[in-house]
Structure formats: structure tokens, C-alpha cells
Short mmCIF file of C-alpha atoms in Angstrom, two decimals:
data_model
loop_
_atom_site.label_atom_id
_atom_site.label_comp_id
_atom_site.label_asym_id
_atom_site.label_seq_id
_atom_site.Cartn_x
_atom_site.Cartn_y
_atom_site.Cartn_z
CA UNK A 1 94.09 198.21 84.68
CA UNK A 2 94.08 198.79 88.43
CA UNK A 3 90.63 200.10 89.35
CA UNK A 4 87.08 200.19 88.11
CA UNK A 5 85.16 203.33 87.25
CA UNK A 6 81.77 204.06 88.76
CA UNK A 7 80.21 203.47 85.34
CA UNK A 8 81.89 200.08 85.09
CA UNK A 9 80.85 199.15 88.63
CA UNK A 10 77.23 199.96 87.87
CA UNK A 11 77.24 197.74 84.78
CA UNK A 12 78.99 194.94 86.65
CA UNK A 13 76.46 195.07 89.47
CA UNK A 14 73.77 194.71 86.81
CA UNK A 15 75.55 191.65 85.35
CA UNK A 16 75.96 189.93 88.71
CA UNK A 17 72.33 190.53 89.65
CA UNK A 18 70.82 188.93 86.56
CA UNK A 19 68.59 185.88 87.23
CA UNK A 20 71.01 183.44 85.62
CA UNK A 21 70.41 180.43 87.86
CA UNK A 22 66.68 180.50 87.18
CA UNK A 23 67.37 180.64 83.45
CA UNK A 24 69.77 177.69 83.62
CA UNK A 25 67.25 175.64 85.57
CA UNK A 26 64.53 176.33 82.99
CA UNK A 27 66.71 175.63 79.97
CA UNK A 28 68.45 172.55 81.40
CA UNK A 29 65.09 171.01 82.32
CA UNK A 30 64.40 170.56 78.59
CA UNK A 31 66.37 167.81 76.85
CA UNK A 32 68.14 169.27 73.84
CA UNK A 33 70.44 166.52 72.65
CA UNK A 34 71.71 167.25 69.15
CA UNK A 35 69.34 164.68 67.65
CA UNK A 36 66.29 165.69 69.69
CA UNK A 37 64.69 168.08 67.20
CA UNK A 38 61.56 168.61 69.28
CA UNK A 39 63.60 169.49 72.35
CA UNK A 40 65.82 171.82 70.32
CA UNK A 41 62.76 173.61 68.95
CA UNK A 42 61.51 174.16 72.48
CA UNK A 43 64.85 175.45 73.75
CA UNK A 44 65.34 177.64 70.67
CA UNK A 45 61.99 179.25 71.37
CA UNK A 46 62.87 179.80 75.01
CA UNK A 47 66.20 181.36 74.04
CA UNK A 48 64.62 183.55 71.39
CA UNK A 49 62.20 184.89 73.99
CA UNK A 50 65.00 185.48 76.50
CA UNK A 51 67.40 187.19 74.07
CA UNK A 52 64.59 189.37 72.75
CA UNK A 53 65.12 191.39 75.93
CA UNK A 54 68.19 192.82 74.17
CA UNK A 55 67.47 195.65 71.69
CA UNK A 56 68.65 193.69 68.65
CA UNK A 57 67.07 191.62 65.91
CA UNK A 58 66.57 187.94 66.79
CA UNK A 59 65.98 185.27 64.15
CA UNK A 60 66.15 181.51 63.79
CA UNK A 61 68.40 180.29 60.97
CA UNK A 62 67.81 177.04 59.12
CA UNK A 63 70.65 174.50 59.42
CA UNK A 64 72.88 173.58 56.50
CA UNK A 65 72.55 170.02 55.12
CA UNK A 66 74.62 167.38 56.88
CA UNK A 67 75.61 163.97 55.53
CA UNK A 68 76.36 160.79 57.46
CA UNK A 69 77.54 157.33 56.45
CA UNK A 70 75.31 154.55 57.76
CA UNK A 71 76.68 151.14 58.81
CA UNK A 72 75.55 149.69 55.46
CA UNK A 73 77.64 152.25 53.58
CA UNK A 74 74.76 154.38 52.37
CA UNK A 75 74.95 158.15 52.74
CA UNK A 76 71.96 159.91 54.25
CA UNK A 77 71.06 163.48 55.11
CA UNK A 78 70.87 164.18 58.84
CA UNK A 79 68.35 166.73 60.05
CA UNK A 80 69.55 169.32 62.55
CA UNK A 81 67.84 172.05 64.53
CA UNK A 82 67.64 175.75 63.78
CA UNK A 83 70.30 178.16 65.06
CA UNK A 84 69.62 181.40 66.91
CA UNK A 85 71.15 184.67 65.68
CA UNK A 86 70.92 188.09 67.27
CA UNK A 87 72.39 191.15 65.54
CA UNK A 88 73.01 194.41 67.37
CA UNK A 89 74.33 197.71 65.95
CA UNK A 90 76.01 196.36 62.79
CA UNK A 91 77.32 199.86 61.98
CA UNK A 92 79.09 200.44 65.31
CA UNK A 93 82.87 200.99 65.06
CA UNK A 94 83.74 197.87 67.12
CA UNK A 95 82.19 194.52 66.22
CA UNK A 96 82.22 191.36 68.34
CA UNK A 97 80.97 187.82 67.90
CA UNK A 98 79.65 185.87 70.90
CA UNK A 99 78.84 182.21 70.39
CA UNK A 100 77.31 179.34 72.30
CA UNK A 101 75.36 176.17 71.66
CA UNK A 102 71.95 174.97 72.78
CA UNK A 103 72.55 171.25 72.17
CA UNK A 104 73.90 168.72 74.64
CA UNK A 105 75.37 165.23 74.25
CA UNK A 106 72.42 163.65 76.09
CA UNK A 107 69.82 162.06 73.82
CA UNK A 108 66.10 162.14 74.52
CA UNK A 109 66.26 158.59 75.90
CA UNK A 110 69.43 159.11 77.98
CA UNK A 111 68.88 158.42 81.71
CA UNK A 112 70.50 161.74 82.69
CA UNK A 113 67.58 164.16 82.48
CA UNK A 114 67.07 165.89 85.82
CA UNK A 115 68.73 168.50 88.01
CA UNK A 116 69.89 167.99 91.58
CA UNK A 117 71.99 169.88 94.07
CA UNK A 118 75.29 168.32 95.12
CA UNK A 119 77.41 170.29 97.58
CA UNK A 120 76.06 173.68 98.49
CA UNK A 121 76.22 175.86 95.38
CA UNK A 122 76.97 173.01 92.96
CA UNK A 123 74.23 172.03 90.52
CA UNK A 124 74.31 168.68 88.72
CA UNK A 125 72.32 168.38 85.51
CA UNK A 126 72.51 167.88 81.74
CA UNK A 127 73.93 170.96 80.07
CA UNK A 128 74.21 173.02 83.25
CA UNK A 129 77.86 173.79 82.51
CA UNK A 130 78.03 172.77 78.84
CA UNK A 131 76.55 175.12 78.06
CA UNK A 132 73.23 176.47 79.24
CA UNK A 133 75.15 178.17 82.01
CA UNK A 134 77.25 179.83 79.34
CA UNK A 135 74.15 181.04 77.51
CA UNK A 136 72.89 182.67 80.71
CA UNK A 137 76.25 184.40 81.09
CA UNK A 138 76.07 185.79 77.53
CA UNK A 139 72.63 187.28 78.15
CA UNK A 140 73.55 188.75 81.53
CA UNK A 141 76.80 190.27 80.25
CA UNK A 142 75.22 191.87 77.18
CA UNK A 143 72.25 193.16 79.16
CA UNK A 144 74.74 194.86 81.48
CA UNK A 145 76.78 196.30 78.61
CA UNK A 146 73.60 197.82 77.20
CA UNK A 147 73.33 199.98 80.36
CA UNK A 148 76.83 201.41 79.79
CA UNK A 149 77.58 204.65 77.91
CA UNK A 150 80.03 202.55 75.88
CA UNK A 151 77.22 200.49 74.36
CA UNK A 152 76.85 202.75 71.34
CA UNK A 153 80.47 202.08 70.36
CA UNK A 154 80.06 198.34 70.08
CA UNK A 155 77.99 196.06 67.87
CA UNK A 156 77.74 192.32 68.17
CA UNK A 157 76.37 189.15 66.68
CA UNK A 158 75.26 186.38 69.02
CA UNK A 159 75.13 182.92 67.45
CA UNK A 160 73.74 179.95 69.39
CA UNK A 161 73.91 176.82 67.27
CA UNK A 162 72.12 173.50 67.58
CA UNK A 163 74.90 171.09 66.59
CA UNK A 164 78.17 172.06 68.27
CA UNK A 165 78.41 168.75 70.08
CA UNK A 166 78.53 166.84 66.77
CA UNK A 167 81.01 169.17 65.07
CA UNK A 168 78.94 172.19 63.92
CA UNK A 169 78.59 170.80 60.41
CA UNK A 170 75.16 172.44 60.04
CA UNK A 171 76.36 175.79 61.39
CA UNK A 172 79.97 176.16 60.20
CA UNK A 173 78.90 178.35 57.30
CA UNK A 174 76.95 180.66 59.62
CA UNK A 175 79.89 180.88 62.02
CA UNK A 176 82.25 181.87 59.20
CA UNK A 177 79.77 184.42 57.85
CA UNK A 178 79.32 186.09 61.23
CA UNK A 179 83.02 185.98 62.16
CA UNK A 180 84.11 187.88 59.05
CA UNK A 181 85.60 191.25 59.95
CA UNK A 182 85.05 190.99 63.70
CA UNK A 183 87.40 192.71 66.13
CA UNK A 184 87.29 189.73 68.50
CA UNK A 185 85.10 186.84 69.59
CA UNK A 186 84.07 185.22 72.85
CA UNK A 187 82.73 181.68 73.09
CA UNK A 188 81.07 180.33 76.22
CA UNK A 189 82.32 176.81 76.76
CA UNK A 190 82.79 176.22 80.51
CA UNK A 191 86.02 177.08 82.25
CA UNK A 192 87.62 174.40 84.41
CA UNK A 193 86.51 174.23 88.07
CA UNK A 194 89.53 176.32 89.12
CA UNK A 195 88.79 178.92 86.45
CA UNK A 196 91.50 177.93 83.97
CA UNK A 197 90.70 178.75 80.35
CA UNK A 198 91.47 176.69 77.26
CA UNK A 199 94.29 178.22 75.21
CA UNK A 200 95.62 176.54 72.07
CA UNK A 201 93.50 173.74 70.65
CA UNK A 202 94.26 171.07 68.04
CA UNK A 203 92.14 170.64 64.95
CA UNK A 204 89.80 167.71 64.56
CA UNK A 205 88.54 165.67 61.67
CA UNK A 206 86.15 162.72 61.55
CA UNK A 207 86.44 160.31 58.65
CA UNK A 208 84.54 157.29 57.44
CA UNK A 209 86.37 155.01 55.01
CA UNK A 210 84.06 152.61 53.20
CA UNK A 211 85.98 149.59 51.89
CA UNK A 212 84.52 147.50 49.09
CA UNK A 213 85.97 144.01 48.70
CA UNK A 214 84.62 140.89 47.00
CA UNK A 215 82.46 138.17 48.59
CA UNK A 216 83.36 134.49 48.41
CA UNK A 217 82.72 131.22 50.22
CA UNK A 218 85.00 131.06 53.27
CA UNK A 219 85.76 127.37 52.71
CA UNK A 220 85.29 126.60 49.02
CA UNK A 221 87.00 129.56 47.32
CA UNK A 222 88.20 132.14 49.87
CA UNK A 223 91.14 133.09 47.64
CA UNK A 224 88.69 134.58 45.16
CA UNK A 225 87.31 136.94 47.81
CA UNK A 226 88.72 140.26 48.96
CA UNK A 227 88.19 140.63 52.68
CA UNK A 228 87.03 144.19 53.39
CA UNK A 229 87.05 143.61 57.15
CA UNK A 230 90.72 142.61 57.13
CA UNK A 231 91.51 145.63 54.94
CA UNK A 232 89.69 147.90 57.39
CA UNK A 233 91.62 146.40 60.31
CA UNK A 234 94.91 146.88 58.45
CA UNK A 235 93.97 150.48 57.67
CA UNK A 236 93.15 151.09 61.34
CA UNK A 237 96.58 149.79 62.37
CA UNK A 238 98.41 151.83 59.74
CA UNK A 239 96.59 155.03 60.70
CA UNK A 240 97.16 154.36 64.40
CA UNK A 241 100.88 154.18 63.65
CA UNK A 242 100.79 157.79 62.44
CA UNK A 243 100.45 159.10 66.00
CA UNK A 244 103.01 161.73 66.96
CA UNK A 245 103.40 164.74 69.22
CA UNK A 246 101.65 166.82 66.54
CA UNK A 247 98.94 164.33 65.57
CA UNK A 248 96.51 162.27 67.62
CA UNK A 249 94.75 159.43 65.81
CA UNK A 250 91.85 157.40 67.15
CA UNK A 251 90.49 154.52 65.04
CA UNK A 252 87.13 154.35 66.76
CA UNK A 253 84.90 151.78 65.08
CA UNK A 254 84.65 149.23 62.28
CA UNK A 255 81.22 148.40 60.84
CA UNK A 256 81.01 145.33 58.65
CA UNK A 257 81.26 141.60 58.45
CA UNK A 258 78.59 138.95 58.33
CA UNK A 259 78.22 135.15 58.45
CA UNK A 260 81.34 133.21 59.37
CA UNK A 261 81.26 131.31 56.09
CA UNK A 262 81.30 134.39 53.83
CA UNK A 263 84.32 136.58 53.04
CA UNK A 264 83.00 140.05 53.94
CA UNK A 265 82.84 142.38 50.98
CA UNK A 266 82.25 145.66 52.83
CA UNK A 267 83.48 147.38 55.97
CA UNK A 268 83.56 150.95 57.23
CA UNK A 269 86.33 152.34 59.40
CA UNK A 270 85.54 155.41 61.52
CA UNK A 271 88.55 157.43 62.65
CA UNK A 272 89.23 160.76 64.36
CA UNK A 273 92.43 162.74 63.73
CA UNK A 274 93.60 165.75 65.75
CA UNK A 275 96.54 167.74 64.35
CA UNK A 276 98.05 170.42 66.58
CA UNK A 277 99.21 172.77 63.80
CA UNK A 278 98.12 173.74 60.28
CA UNK A 279 101.21 172.01 58.90
CA UNK A 280 100.33 168.82 60.78
CA UNK A 281 96.80 169.03 59.41
CA UNK A 282 98.04 169.28 55.82
CA UNK A 283 100.43 166.37 56.39
CA UNK A 284 97.67 164.26 57.96
CA UNK A 285 95.36 164.84 55.00
CA UNK A 286 98.04 163.80 52.53
CA UNK A 287 99.13 160.78 54.57
CA UNK A 288 95.54 159.63 55.06
CA UNK A 289 94.94 159.56 51.32
CA UNK A 290 98.29 157.85 50.66
CA UNK A 291 97.56 155.19 53.29
CA UNK A 292 94.13 154.50 51.79
CA UNK A 293 95.72 154.15 48.34
CA UNK A 294 98.21 151.65 49.75
CA UNK A 295 95.38 149.63 51.32
CA UNK A 296 93.59 149.54 47.96
CA UNK A 297 96.75 148.24 46.30
CA UNK A 298 97.76 145.74 48.96
CA UNK A 299 94.29 144.25 49.50
CA UNK A 300 92.89 144.68 46.00
CA UNK A 301 89.89 146.61 47.35
CA UNK A 302 88.23 149.92 46.55
CA UNK A 303 87.88 152.63 49.21
CA UNK A 304 85.67 155.69 49.48
CA UNK A 305 86.64 158.46 51.92
CA UNK A 306 83.91 160.55 53.53
CA UNK A 307 84.44 163.40 56.00
CA UNK A 308 87.11 165.99 56.64
CA UNK A 309 88.70 168.34 59.13
CA UNK A 310 85.73 170.31 60.40
CA UNK A 311 87.74 171.96 63.19
CA UNK A 312 91.00 173.64 62.06
CA UNK A 313 93.86 173.83 64.58
CA UNK A 314 93.74 176.87 66.87
CA UNK A 315 97.25 177.97 67.87
CA UNK A 316 97.69 181.06 70.01
CA UNK A 317 98.80 183.79 67.63
CA UNK A 318 99.77 187.32 68.81
CA UNK A 319 96.22 188.73 68.45
CA UNK A 320 94.71 185.86 70.42
CA UNK A 321 97.38 186.25 73.08
CA UNK A 322 96.51 189.94 73.44
CA UNK A 323 92.84 189.04 73.91
CA UNK A 324 93.72 186.46 76.58
CA UNK A 325 95.87 189.05 78.33
CA UNK A 326 92.98 191.54 78.27
CA UNK A 327 90.71 188.93 79.85
CA UNK A 328 93.37 188.32 82.49
CA UNK A 329 93.61 192.07 83.20
CA UNK A 330 89.84 192.29 83.55
CA UNK A 331 89.89 189.28 85.85
CA UNK A 332 92.53 190.93 88.01
CA UNK A 333 90.36 194.04 88.35
CA UNK A 334 87.58 191.75 89.59
CA UNK A 335 89.83 189.84 92.00
CA UNK A 336 89.96 186.77 89.75
CA UNK A 337 93.11 184.89 88.81
CA UNK A 338 92.88 184.01 85.11
CA UNK A 339 95.20 181.54 83.44
CA UNK A 340 95.03 179.31 80.38
CA UNK A 341 96.49 176.04 79.16
CA UNK A 342 96.50 174.16 75.90
CA UNK A 343 93.84 171.46 75.65
CA UNK A 344 93.08 168.47 73.44
CA UNK A 345 89.42 169.42 73.03
CA UNK A 346 87.88 171.36 70.16
CA UNK A 347 84.92 173.72 69.79
CA UNK A 348 83.51 176.54 67.69
CA UNK A 349 86.49 178.65 68.77
CA UNK A 350 88.54 176.62 66.28
CA UNK A 351 86.29 177.69 63.43
CA UNK A 352 86.34 181.34 64.51
CA UNK A 353 90.12 181.44 64.83
CA UNK A 354 90.43 179.99 61.32
CA UNK A 355 88.67 183.17 60.09
CA UNK A 356 91.54 185.25 61.47
CA UNK A 357 89.58 186.51 64.49
CA UNK A 358 91.09 186.36 68.00
CA UNK A 359 88.89 184.33 70.30
CA UNK A 360 88.72 183.19 73.92
CA UNK A 361 86.42 180.20 73.90
CA UNK A 362 85.98 179.28 77.58
CA UNK A 363 84.21 182.39 78.88
CA UNK A 364 81.42 180.34 80.42
CA UNK A 365 80.97 179.56 84.12
CA UNK A 366 83.19 177.18 86.03
CA UNK A 367 82.11 173.57 85.99
CA UNK A 368 83.24 170.06 85.20
CA UNK A 369 82.58 166.40 84.38
CA UNK A 370 80.94 167.55 81.13
CA UNK A 371 79.61 164.92 78.73
CA UNK A 372 78.86 162.65 81.70
CA UNK A 373 76.07 162.15 84.20
CA UNK A 374 78.30 163.83 86.77
CA UNK A 375 78.27 167.19 84.93
CA UNK A 376 78.15 170.08 87.37
CA UNK A 377 77.92 173.86 87.46
CA UNK A 378 79.52 175.98 90.20
CA UNK A 379 76.65 178.42 90.62
CA UNK A 380 78.62 181.32 92.13
CA UNK A 381 80.70 181.45 88.98
CA UNK A 382 77.70 182.61 86.92
CA UNK A 383 77.98 186.09 88.43
CA UNK A 384 81.77 186.21 88.30
CA UNK A 385 81.89 185.17 84.63
CA UNK A 386 79.08 187.53 83.62
CA UNK A 387 81.08 190.36 85.18
CA UNK A 388 84.27 189.17 83.49
CA UNK A 389 82.56 189.17 80.08
CA UNK A 390 80.87 192.52 80.59
CA UNK A 391 84.12 194.19 81.64
CA UNK A 392 86.05 192.61 78.76
CA UNK A 393 83.46 193.80 76.25
CA UNK A 394 83.45 197.33 77.70
CA UNK A 395 87.26 197.49 77.58
CA UNK A 396 87.29 196.40 73.94
CA UNK A 397 84.68 199.06 73.19
CA UNK A 398 86.77 201.68 74.98
CA UNK A 399 90.01 200.71 73.24
CA UNK A 400 88.51 199.96 69.86
CA UNK A 401 90.70 196.85 69.66
CA UNK A 402 92.10 194.03 71.76
#
């Protein structure tokens, strides 16, 4: 790919000229932390209005039920927001999936709520890069593609979920449903400030292990008790020892304990595990269960495991590599240098890749310091990434494959 056609240039000019910054400023001004249902409803409505400019069918999809383990060991249902879905030309010969998320990590009472300009062209604000900037890029790119003669060859589903930041438990089923049979997928997590994309990703699983011991007086008859807190600490140490090049383990929290004169009879260990390959994931699952069984035996306690691997590992297979190379070719035609590196983070791209669909999951604008009050968006990259997406989509439509 060495030059752009006049048709392509016209569509790319349309993409670059879209009012993306204004959209980001409107959307980021509304708090939409994953648990802020009122804020999510507002943003979902704003997005539905905005994406209705495309000639597809827009709907809001109810979230799937989500369970959580409270510090007292009880299991409760967590309410999540609705997801946005747009469907366009489902009978076209080439089908794509584009995904993003409307939620942020900043709760309604978090102090980081406002936008401000840093250096010239750098906007600081909650969700500016992760990923309301990415949502603006999706809309601009697709609006541009719709002006191209290639539009009739390509259909797409756009899915914007409300719970990506907490693992997409309420939207995983929708993601899998929409990914089925797709030619390729693009997800709009932010690229790094220098434009580098995320390549291979590990999987991720969050687990809560509730340990039931036996209470007793700490001085009179402690030997009759079974200390659940000690068992949880031992389990944390044993799981931590499983770390390897192919598996990251993070024992993150222990809930439990009580008065100093009572042997604690319940504790909950929270742990995250990140395997780099499917084989490492299978081994981690087996070892986790074996380690819990050993804790039950050695401490004479009973354990209940809750959770699982909600993000499968995402290695770069040949189809994904071809898609990355196409994005790089499109970048070169636009004067952009596109590279990618493996990362330890996870996202909805993991779930899409597990469906056998090649995906590039950092097609959003350049930015950084995400998940912190220093989050920033490099505003000029909105236009460059909208053009990159539009050209990539048109090339897939032209080729009929990646």
C-alpha cells in the first residue's frame, strides 16, 4: 500500500473533520464510573443519540446478572448499566465488530471529575483517553466509511459496554454473541503516547476464596478453634509462590478476623491470576484447586471458591498478526509509524480473540496515565486515529478479509 485513492482521501478528510473533541468534552463531563448507574444511564443516552447519526439500528441491551462476594462472605447480585449496540448491514459480505466501553474507574464520589488543559493540545480528565476519546474515534471513522462506495460491502456491530473496567462480567455474553462469525474486530482502548499498540495480552481471573474455620476462645481453648485468617494467609503465600514467567499472581486482600480474644472462624482471600498462554491458564486453574484442597487438609477448614478467568489469554496468532500488519500498512499510508508490544493488561480484546476473531484492541487515540487523576488525551491523535480506523475498515472491505 503506497498511495491513497481520491475516494479514500475524501473519506479520510471526513473522518479527520468530525467534531470529536467536542464529543469527548461532553461525554467526559458526565461521571460514568462502573457503579454510577445514574451517570451510565445519562452517558448511554448521549451515546445512543450520537450513534443514531449512523444508518443502523441502535438499542440498549440489559446487562447480565453479576455476583460478588461481600466481606462477610455473603454473595449478592451487583447491578450494572445497560450496553449500547448498533447493527449495520448484517447481510453484507464482510462483517466487523467494533467495541468500546462507556464506564470509567472513577466513582461518583471520586475527586477527579473535571477537565483541564495541560500542555497545548493535551486534555486531562476522567475517561478522556480511556475511553470516551475512543468512542469518538469509532463514530468518526464509521461516519466516514459510510460516505465511501465500499460501505455497501461491509456490515458491522458496534458494542459499547458499561462494565469493561470491572471485567465485563455483565457483557461477556453479548461480546461473544456479536463476535461470532466476524471477519475481524477493532477495540478502542487508547494507544500509548508514542502510538504503540498492545499486542499479545495475558488472561486474567479474579477469585474470592471464602475460608470457614471454627471459633474458640483465644486463651481458654484455642486448640479447639480453626483459624480461618491464618489459613487465608497461608493460602496467599502458597499462591504467591506459583509465580512464573507464564503466570502472574497477586494476592490482593484478606477480609476477616475480629476481636483479639476470639479465634477467627471466617476469612476471604481475594487474588488475581494472569496466565500468558491457554496452557498456563489450564495449569493455574488446576493448581489453584489443588492448593485450596491442601489448605483444607492442613488447616482443617472448609473453603468455597468463587470467580474464574473472565479474560482468556490473547496470544498473537497468524490471523491477528495479519490484522496488525494491515493496520501498520494503513498507518504507513497516513505517515504514521505503527508498532506493537506485548502488555500485561487485559480488555475486551481478550474475549473477542477467544471467539477465534482477529482483533486489534488499541485503536483509540494516544494518551496515558489512565486509571489515575493524571489521565490525559493527546487531542491531535483523535483525527489521526479516526483516519487510521477508517482506512483499515475500507481496506478490509476491499479485500474481503484481513
